[in-house]
PDB file of C-alpha atoms in Angstrom:
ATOM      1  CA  UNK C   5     -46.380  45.968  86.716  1.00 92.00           C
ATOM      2  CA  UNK C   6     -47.613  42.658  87.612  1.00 94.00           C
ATOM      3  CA  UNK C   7     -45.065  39.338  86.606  1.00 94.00           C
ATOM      4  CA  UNK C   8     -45.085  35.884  87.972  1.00 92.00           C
ATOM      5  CA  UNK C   9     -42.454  33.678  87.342  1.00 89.00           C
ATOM      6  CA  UNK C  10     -42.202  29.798  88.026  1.00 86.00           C
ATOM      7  CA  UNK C  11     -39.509  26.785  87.035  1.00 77.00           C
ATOM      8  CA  UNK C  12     -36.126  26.344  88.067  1.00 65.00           C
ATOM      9  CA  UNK C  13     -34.043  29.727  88.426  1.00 56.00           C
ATOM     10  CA  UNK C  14     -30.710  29.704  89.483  1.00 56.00           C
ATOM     11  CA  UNK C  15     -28.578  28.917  86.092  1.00 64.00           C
ATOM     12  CA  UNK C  16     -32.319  27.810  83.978  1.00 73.00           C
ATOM     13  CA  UNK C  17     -32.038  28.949  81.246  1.00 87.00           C
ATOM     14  CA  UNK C  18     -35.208  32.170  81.275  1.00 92.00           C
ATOM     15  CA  UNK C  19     -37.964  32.456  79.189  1.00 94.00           C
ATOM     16  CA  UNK C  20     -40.453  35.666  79.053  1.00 96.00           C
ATOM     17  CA  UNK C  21     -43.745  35.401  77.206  1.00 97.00           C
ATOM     18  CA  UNK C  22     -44.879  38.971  76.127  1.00 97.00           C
ATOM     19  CA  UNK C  23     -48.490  39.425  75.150  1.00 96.00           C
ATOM     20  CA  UNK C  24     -50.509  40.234  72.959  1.00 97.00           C
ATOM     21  CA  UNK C  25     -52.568  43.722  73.173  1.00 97.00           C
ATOM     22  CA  UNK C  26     -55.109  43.031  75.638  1.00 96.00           C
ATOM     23  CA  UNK C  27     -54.732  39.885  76.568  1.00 97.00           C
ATOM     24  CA  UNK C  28     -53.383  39.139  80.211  1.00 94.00           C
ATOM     25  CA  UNK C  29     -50.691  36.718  81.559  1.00 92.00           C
ATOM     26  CA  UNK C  30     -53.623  34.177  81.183  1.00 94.00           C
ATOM     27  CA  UNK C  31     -52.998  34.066  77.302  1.00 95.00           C
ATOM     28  CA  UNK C  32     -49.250  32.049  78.071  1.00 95.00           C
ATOM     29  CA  UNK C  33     -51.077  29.591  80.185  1.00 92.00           C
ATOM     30  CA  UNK C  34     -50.513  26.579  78.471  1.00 93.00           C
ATOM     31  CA  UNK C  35     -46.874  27.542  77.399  1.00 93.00           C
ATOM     32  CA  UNK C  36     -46.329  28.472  81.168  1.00 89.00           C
ATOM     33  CA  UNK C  37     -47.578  25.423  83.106  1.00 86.00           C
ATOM     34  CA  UNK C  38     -45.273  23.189  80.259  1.00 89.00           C
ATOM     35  CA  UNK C  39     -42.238  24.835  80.228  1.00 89.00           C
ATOM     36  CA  UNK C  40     -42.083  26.264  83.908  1.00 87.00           C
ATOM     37  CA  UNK C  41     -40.004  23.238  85.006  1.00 80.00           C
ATOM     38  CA  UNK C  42     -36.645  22.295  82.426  1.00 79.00           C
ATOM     39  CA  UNK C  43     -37.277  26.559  82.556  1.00 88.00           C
ATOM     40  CA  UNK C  44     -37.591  29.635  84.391  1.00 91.00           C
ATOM     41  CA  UNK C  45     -40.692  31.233  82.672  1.00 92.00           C
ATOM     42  CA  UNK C  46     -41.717  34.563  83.453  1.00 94.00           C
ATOM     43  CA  UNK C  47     -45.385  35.523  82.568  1.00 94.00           C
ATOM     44  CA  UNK C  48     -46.463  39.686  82.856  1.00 93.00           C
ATOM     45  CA  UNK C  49     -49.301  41.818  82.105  1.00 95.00           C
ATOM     46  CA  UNK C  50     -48.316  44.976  79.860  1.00 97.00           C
ATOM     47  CA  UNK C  51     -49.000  48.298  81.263  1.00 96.00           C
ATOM     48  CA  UNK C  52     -52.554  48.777  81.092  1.00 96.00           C
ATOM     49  CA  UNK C  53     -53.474  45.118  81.461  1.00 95.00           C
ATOM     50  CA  UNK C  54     -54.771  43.467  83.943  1.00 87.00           C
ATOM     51  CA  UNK C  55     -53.272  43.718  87.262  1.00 91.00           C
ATOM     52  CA  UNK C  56     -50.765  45.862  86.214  1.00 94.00           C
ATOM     53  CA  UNK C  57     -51.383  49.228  86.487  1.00 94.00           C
ATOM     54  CA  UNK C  58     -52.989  51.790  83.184  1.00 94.00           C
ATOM     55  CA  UNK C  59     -50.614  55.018  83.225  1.00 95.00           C
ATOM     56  CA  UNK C  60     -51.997  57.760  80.770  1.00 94.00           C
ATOM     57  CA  UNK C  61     -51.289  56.815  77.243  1.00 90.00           C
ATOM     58  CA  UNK C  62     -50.544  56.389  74.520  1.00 97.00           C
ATOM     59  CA  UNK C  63     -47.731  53.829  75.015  1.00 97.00           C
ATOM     60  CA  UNK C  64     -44.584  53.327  72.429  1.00 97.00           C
ATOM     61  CA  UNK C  65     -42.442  50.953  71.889  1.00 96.00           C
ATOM     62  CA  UNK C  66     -39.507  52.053  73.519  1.00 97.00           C
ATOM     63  CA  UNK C  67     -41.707  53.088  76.894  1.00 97.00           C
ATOM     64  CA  UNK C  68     -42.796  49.098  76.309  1.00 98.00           C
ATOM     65  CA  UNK C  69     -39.421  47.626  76.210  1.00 98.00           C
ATOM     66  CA  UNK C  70     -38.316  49.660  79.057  1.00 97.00           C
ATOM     67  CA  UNK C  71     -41.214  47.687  81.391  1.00 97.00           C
ATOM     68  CA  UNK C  72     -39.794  44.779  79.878  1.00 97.00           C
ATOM     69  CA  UNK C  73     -35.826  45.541  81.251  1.00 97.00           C
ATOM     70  CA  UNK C  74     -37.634  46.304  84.263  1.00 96.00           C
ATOM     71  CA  UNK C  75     -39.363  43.254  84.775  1.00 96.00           C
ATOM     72  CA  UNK C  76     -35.776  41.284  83.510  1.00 95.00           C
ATOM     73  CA  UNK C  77     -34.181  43.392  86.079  1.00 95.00           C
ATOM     74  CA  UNK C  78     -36.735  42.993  89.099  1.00 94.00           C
ATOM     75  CA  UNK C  79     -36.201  39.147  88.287  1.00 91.00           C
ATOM     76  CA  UNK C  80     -32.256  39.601  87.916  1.00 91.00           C
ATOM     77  CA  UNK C  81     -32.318  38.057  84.520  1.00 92.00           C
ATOM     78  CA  UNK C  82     -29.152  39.150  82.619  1.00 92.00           C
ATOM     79  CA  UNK C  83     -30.593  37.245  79.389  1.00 93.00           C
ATOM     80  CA  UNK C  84     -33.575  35.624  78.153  1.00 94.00           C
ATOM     81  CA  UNK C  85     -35.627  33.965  75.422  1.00 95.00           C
ATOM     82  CA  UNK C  86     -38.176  35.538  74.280  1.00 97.00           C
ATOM     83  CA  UNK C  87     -41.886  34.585  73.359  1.00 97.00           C
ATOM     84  CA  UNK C  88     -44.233  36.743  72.073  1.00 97.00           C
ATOM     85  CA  UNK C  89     -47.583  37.587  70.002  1.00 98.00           C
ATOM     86  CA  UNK C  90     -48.604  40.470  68.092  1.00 98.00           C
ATOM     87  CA  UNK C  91     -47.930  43.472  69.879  1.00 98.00           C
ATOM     88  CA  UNK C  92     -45.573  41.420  72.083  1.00 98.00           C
ATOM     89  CA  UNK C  93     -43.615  39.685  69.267  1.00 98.00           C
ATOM     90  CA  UNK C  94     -43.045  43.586  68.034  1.00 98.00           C
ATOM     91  CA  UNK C  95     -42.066  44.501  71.454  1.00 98.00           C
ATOM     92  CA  UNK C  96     -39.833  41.732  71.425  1.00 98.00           C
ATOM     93  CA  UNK C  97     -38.229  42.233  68.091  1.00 98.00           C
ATOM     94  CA  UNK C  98     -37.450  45.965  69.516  1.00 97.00           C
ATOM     95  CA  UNK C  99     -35.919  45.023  72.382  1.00 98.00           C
ATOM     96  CA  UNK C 100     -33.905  42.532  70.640  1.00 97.00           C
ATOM     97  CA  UNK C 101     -32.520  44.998  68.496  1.00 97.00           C
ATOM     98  CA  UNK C 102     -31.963  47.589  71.215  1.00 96.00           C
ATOM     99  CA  UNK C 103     -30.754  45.830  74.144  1.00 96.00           C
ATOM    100  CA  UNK C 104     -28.328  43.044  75.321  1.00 95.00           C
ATOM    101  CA  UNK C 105     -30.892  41.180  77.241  1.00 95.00           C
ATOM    102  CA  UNK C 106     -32.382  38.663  74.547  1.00 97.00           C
ATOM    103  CA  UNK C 107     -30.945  35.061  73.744  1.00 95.00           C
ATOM    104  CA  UNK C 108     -33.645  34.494  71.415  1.00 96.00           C
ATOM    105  CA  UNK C 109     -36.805  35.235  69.665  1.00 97.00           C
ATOM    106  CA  UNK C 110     -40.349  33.075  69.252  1.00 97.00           C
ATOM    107  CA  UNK C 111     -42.994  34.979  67.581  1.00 98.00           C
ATOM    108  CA  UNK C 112     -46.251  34.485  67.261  1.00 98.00           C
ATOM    109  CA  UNK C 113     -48.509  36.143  64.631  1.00 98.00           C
ATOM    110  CA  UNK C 114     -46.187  38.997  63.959  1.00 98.00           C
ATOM    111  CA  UNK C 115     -45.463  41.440  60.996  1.00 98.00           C
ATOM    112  CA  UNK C 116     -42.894  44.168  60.547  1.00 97.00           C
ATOM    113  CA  UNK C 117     -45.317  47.111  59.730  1.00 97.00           C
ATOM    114  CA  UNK C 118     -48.131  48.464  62.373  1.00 97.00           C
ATOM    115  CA  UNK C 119     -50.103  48.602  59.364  1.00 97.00           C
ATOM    116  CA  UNK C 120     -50.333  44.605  58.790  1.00 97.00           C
ATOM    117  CA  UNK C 121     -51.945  44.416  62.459  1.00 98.00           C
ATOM    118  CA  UNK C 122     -55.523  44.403  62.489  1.00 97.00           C
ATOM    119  CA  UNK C 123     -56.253  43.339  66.226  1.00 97.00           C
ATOM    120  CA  UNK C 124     -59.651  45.773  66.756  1.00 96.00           C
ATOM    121  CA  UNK C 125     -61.622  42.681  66.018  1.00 97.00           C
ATOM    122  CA  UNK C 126     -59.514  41.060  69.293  1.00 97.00           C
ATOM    123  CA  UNK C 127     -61.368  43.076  72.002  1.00 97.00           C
ATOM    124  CA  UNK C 128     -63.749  43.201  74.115  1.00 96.00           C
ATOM    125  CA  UNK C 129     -64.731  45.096  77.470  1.00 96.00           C
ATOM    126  CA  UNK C 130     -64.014  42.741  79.996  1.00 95.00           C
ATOM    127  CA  UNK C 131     -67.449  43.156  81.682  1.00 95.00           C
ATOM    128  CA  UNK C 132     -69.141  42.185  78.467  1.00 96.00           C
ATOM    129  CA  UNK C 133     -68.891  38.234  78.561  1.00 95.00           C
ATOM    130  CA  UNK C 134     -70.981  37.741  75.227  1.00 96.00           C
ATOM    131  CA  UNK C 135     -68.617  40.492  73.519  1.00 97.00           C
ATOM    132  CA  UNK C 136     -65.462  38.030  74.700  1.00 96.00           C
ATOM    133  CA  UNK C 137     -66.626  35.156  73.214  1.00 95.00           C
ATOM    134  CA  UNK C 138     -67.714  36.592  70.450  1.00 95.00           C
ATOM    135  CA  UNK C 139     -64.262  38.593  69.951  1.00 96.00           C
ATOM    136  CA  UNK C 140     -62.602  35.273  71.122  1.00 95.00           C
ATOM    137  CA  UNK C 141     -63.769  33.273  67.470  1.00 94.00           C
ATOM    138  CA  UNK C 142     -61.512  36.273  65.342  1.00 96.00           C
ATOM    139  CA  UNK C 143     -58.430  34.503  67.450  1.00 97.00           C
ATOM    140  CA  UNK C 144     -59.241  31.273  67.246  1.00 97.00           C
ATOM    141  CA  UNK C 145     -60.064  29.210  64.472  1.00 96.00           C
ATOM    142  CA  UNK C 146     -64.034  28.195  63.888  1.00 95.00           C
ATOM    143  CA  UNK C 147     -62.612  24.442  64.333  1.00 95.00           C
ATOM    144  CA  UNK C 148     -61.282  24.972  67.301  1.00 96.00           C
ATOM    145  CA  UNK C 149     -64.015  27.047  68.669  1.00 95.00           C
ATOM    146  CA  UNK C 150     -66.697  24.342  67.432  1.00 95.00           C
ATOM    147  CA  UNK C 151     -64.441  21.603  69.025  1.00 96.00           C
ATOM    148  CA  UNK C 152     -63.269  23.528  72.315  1.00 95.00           C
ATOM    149  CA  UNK C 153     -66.394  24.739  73.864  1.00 95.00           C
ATOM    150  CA  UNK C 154     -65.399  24.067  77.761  1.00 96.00           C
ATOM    151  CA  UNK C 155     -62.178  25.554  76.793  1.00 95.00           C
ATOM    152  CA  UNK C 156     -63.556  28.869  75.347  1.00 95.00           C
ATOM    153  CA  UNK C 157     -65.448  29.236  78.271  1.00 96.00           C
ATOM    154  CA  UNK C 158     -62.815  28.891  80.267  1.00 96.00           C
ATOM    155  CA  UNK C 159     -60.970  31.449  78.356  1.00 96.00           C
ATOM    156  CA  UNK C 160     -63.941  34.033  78.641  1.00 96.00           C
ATOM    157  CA  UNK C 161     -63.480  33.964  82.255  1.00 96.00           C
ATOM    158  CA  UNK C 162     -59.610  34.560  82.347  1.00 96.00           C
ATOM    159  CA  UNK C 163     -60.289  37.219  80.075  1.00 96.00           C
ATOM    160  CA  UNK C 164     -62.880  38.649  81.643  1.00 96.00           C
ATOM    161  CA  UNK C 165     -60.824  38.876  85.234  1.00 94.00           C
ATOM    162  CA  UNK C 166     -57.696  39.497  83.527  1.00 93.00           C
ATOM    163  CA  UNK C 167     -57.846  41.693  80.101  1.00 96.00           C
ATOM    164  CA  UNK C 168     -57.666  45.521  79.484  1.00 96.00           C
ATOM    165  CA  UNK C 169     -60.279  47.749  79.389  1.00 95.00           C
ATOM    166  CA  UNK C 170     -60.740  50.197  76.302  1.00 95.00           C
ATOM    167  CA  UNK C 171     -58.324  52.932  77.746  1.00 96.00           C
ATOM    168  CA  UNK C 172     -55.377  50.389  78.255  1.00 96.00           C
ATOM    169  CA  UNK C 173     -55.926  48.324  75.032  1.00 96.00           C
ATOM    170  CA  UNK C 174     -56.064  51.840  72.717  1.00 97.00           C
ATOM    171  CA  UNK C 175     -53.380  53.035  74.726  1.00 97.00           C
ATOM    172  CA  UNK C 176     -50.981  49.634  73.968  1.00 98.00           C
ATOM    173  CA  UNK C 177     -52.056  49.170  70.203  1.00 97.00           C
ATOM    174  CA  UNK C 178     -50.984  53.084  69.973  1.00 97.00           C
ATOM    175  CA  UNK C 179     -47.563  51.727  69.657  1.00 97.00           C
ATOM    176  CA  UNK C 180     -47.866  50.008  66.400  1.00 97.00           C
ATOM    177  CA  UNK C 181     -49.238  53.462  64.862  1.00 95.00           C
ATOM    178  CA  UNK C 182     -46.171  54.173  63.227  1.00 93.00           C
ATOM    179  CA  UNK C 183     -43.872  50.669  63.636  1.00 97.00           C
ATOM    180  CA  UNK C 184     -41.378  49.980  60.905  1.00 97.00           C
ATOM    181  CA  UNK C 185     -39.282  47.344  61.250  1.00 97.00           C
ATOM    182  CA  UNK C 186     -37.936  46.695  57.610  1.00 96.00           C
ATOM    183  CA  UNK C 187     -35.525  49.221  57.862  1.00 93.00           C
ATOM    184  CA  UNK C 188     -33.591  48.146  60.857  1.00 96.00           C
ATOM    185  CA  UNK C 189     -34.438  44.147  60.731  1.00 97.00           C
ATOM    186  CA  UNK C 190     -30.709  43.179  59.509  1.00 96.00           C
ATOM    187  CA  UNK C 191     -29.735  44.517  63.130  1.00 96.00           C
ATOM    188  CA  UNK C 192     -31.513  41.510  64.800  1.00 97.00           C
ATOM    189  CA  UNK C 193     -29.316  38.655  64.952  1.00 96.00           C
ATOM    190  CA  UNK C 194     -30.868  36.394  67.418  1.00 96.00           C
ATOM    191  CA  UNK C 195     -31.881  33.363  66.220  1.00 96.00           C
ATOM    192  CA  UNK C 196     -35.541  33.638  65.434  1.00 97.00           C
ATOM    193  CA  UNK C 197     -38.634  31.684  64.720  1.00 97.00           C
ATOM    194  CA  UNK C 198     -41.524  33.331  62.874  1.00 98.00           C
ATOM    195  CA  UNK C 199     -44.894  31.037  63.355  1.00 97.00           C
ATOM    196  CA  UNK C 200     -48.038  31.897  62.010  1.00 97.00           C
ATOM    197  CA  UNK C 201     -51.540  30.526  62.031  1.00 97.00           C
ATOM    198  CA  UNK C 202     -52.830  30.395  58.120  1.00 96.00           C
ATOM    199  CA  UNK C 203     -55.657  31.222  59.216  1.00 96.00           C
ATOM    200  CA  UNK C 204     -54.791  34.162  61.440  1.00 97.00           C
ATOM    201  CA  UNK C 205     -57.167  37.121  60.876  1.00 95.00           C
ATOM    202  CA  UNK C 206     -55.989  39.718  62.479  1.00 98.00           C
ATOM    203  CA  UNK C 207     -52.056  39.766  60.827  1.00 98.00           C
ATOM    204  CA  UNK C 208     -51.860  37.940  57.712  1.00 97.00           C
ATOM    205  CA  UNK C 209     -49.254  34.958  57.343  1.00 97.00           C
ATOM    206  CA  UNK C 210     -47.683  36.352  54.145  1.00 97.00           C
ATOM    207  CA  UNK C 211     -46.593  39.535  56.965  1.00 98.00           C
ATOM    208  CA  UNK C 212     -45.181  36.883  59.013  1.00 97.00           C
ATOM    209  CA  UNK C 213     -43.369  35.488  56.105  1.00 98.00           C
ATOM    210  CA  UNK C 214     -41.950  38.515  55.145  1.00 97.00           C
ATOM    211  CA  UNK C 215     -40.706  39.496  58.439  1.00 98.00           C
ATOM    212  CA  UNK C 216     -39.015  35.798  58.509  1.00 98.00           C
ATOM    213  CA  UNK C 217     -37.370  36.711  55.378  1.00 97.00           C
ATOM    214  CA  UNK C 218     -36.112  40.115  56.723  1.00 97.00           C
ATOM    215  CA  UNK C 219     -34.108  38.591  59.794  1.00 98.00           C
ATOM    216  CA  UNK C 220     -30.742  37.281  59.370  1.00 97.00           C
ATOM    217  CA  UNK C 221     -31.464  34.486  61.177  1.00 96.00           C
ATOM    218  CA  UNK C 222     -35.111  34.170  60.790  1.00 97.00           C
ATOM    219  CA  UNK C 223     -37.376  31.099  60.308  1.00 96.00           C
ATOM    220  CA  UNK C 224     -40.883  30.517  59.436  1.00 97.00           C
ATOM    221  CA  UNK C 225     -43.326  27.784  60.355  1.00 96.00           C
ATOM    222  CA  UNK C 226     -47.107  27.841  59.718  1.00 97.00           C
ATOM    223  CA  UNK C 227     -49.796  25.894  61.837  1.00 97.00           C
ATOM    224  CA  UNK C 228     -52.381  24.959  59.554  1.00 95.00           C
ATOM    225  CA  UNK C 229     -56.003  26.264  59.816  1.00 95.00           C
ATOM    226  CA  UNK C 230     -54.936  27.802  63.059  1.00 97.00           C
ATOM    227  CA  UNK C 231     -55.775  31.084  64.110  1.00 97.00           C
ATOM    228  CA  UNK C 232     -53.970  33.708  65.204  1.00 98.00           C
ATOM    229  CA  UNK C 233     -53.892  32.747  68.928  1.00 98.00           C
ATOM    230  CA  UNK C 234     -52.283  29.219  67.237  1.00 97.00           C
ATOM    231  CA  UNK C 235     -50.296  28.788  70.264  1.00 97.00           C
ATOM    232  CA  UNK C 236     -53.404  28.092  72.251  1.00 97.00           C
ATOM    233  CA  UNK C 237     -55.185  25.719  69.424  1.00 96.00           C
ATOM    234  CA  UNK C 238     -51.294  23.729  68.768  1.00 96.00           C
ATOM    235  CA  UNK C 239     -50.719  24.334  72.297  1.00 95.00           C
ATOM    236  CA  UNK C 240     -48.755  21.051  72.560  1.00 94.00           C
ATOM    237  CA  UNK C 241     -46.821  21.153  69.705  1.00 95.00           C
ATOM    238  CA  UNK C 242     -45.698  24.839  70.004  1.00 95.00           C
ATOM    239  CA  UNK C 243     -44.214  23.599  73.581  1.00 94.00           C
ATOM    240  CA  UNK C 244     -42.622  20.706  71.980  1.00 93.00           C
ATOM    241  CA  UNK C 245     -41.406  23.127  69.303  1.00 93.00           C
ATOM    242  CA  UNK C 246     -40.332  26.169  71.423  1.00 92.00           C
ATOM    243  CA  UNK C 247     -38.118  23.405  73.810  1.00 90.00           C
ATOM    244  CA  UNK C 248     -36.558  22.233  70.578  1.00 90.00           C
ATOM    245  CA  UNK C 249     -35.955  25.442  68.885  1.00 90.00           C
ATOM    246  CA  UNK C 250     -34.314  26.375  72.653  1.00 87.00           C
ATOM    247  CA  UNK C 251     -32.184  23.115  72.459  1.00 85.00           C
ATOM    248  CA  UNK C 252     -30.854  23.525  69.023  1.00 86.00           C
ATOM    249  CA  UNK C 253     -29.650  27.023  70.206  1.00 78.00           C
ATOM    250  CA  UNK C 254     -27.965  25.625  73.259  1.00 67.00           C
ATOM    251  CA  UNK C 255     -26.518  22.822  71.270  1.00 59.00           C
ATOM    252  CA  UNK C 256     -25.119  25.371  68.776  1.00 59.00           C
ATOM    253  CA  UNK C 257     -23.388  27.134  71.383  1.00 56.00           C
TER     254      UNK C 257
END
């Protein structure tokens, strides 16, 4: 598996972003470059993504979380924050709930239920750049599309060098087939902040909502007209939020 990490080390406080299905490191860009600094950030691509490597699938959950402990382990982080999307906030919510590695929990465009992900519309081949921008616009918000041209084209060409291919992405989204959350949420105490786009697409914001309302210690926030790839459209003020949601924690303590 393929990781970079950046920022201070030592006694920083650590910060993992975990993906969304597909999408490579590239997709934490923003939230990397910004918080890399009063942070450690750590930035990977999932099994079959990118430059890390595409074992036979189909992937779970648990086989997901267990990359994850590696890469905490490879980095000899005892704890972290996480930050994740989609696939990746599920991943994270699992490994919340079944190991002692996670301070706290940031997710993006998440539900409880495989069934309230619809992320087909999300990919593309990565050799097909008309197919990425085309997929790009069911992430991203028509505004933001219509406003951001440079930027989109930008993003085709991180996705393009960077995203899986058809066997990886089937073989990640195979772990939401049969993901149920509901039943175990009350077991995931970690402070946790639920943001949505209201205009996400692909997992609708009432599923992020609900999931909010599941966790004992569960918030929810929703970024107007954004899509669901809102941390990339709000880029700023998700960092500014994600380093206060991060202080009030430490504060707490």
């Amino acid at each position: 598996m393929y990781y970079d990490r950046a920022g201070e080390g030592g006694d920083a406080e650590s910060i993992v972003f975990v993906p969304e299905a597909g999408l490579g490191g590239w997709s934490w860009g923003w939230q990397h470059a910004a918080l890399a600094g009063p942070h450690e950030a750590v930035v990977w691509d999932l099994r079959g993504t990118g430059r890390s490597d595409t074992p036979p699938g189909p992937y779970d959950l648990e086989t997901l979380v267990a990359d994850l402990e590696a890469v905490l382990a490879d980095c000899g982080i005892r704890k972290a924050h996480l930050v994740g999307c989609g696939l990746g906030g599920a991943v994270a919510l699992r490994a919340a709930r079944d190991t002692n590695r996670v301070e706290t929990l940031t997710l993006f465009g998440t539900a409880s239920r495989g069934e309230a992900f619809d992320l087909e519309p999300l990919f593309a081949p990565p050799d097909d750049r008309a197919a990425l921008r085309d997929s790009l616009e069911t992430g991203l918000s028509e505004e933001f599309c219509e406003a951001q041209p440079e930027v989109c084209d930008g993003i085709v060409d991180w996705r393009a060098d960077g995203d899986a291919d058809r066997e990886g992405w089937k073989a990640q989204v195979a772990a939401l087939e049969d993901f149920d959350a509901n039943d175990w949420l009350v077991e995931v105490t970690q402070p946790t902040r639920v943001t949505h786009g209201g205009a996400d697409e692909l997992v609708p914001p009432a599923a992020g909502q609900a999931l909010a309302r599941g966790l004992p210690r569960g918030e929810f926030e929703e970024l107007e007209g954004a899509g669901h790839l809102c941390f990339i459209e709000h880029s700023r003020t998700v960092n500014d939020r994600i380093l206060g949601f991060l202080e009030a924690q430490t504060d707490d303590e």
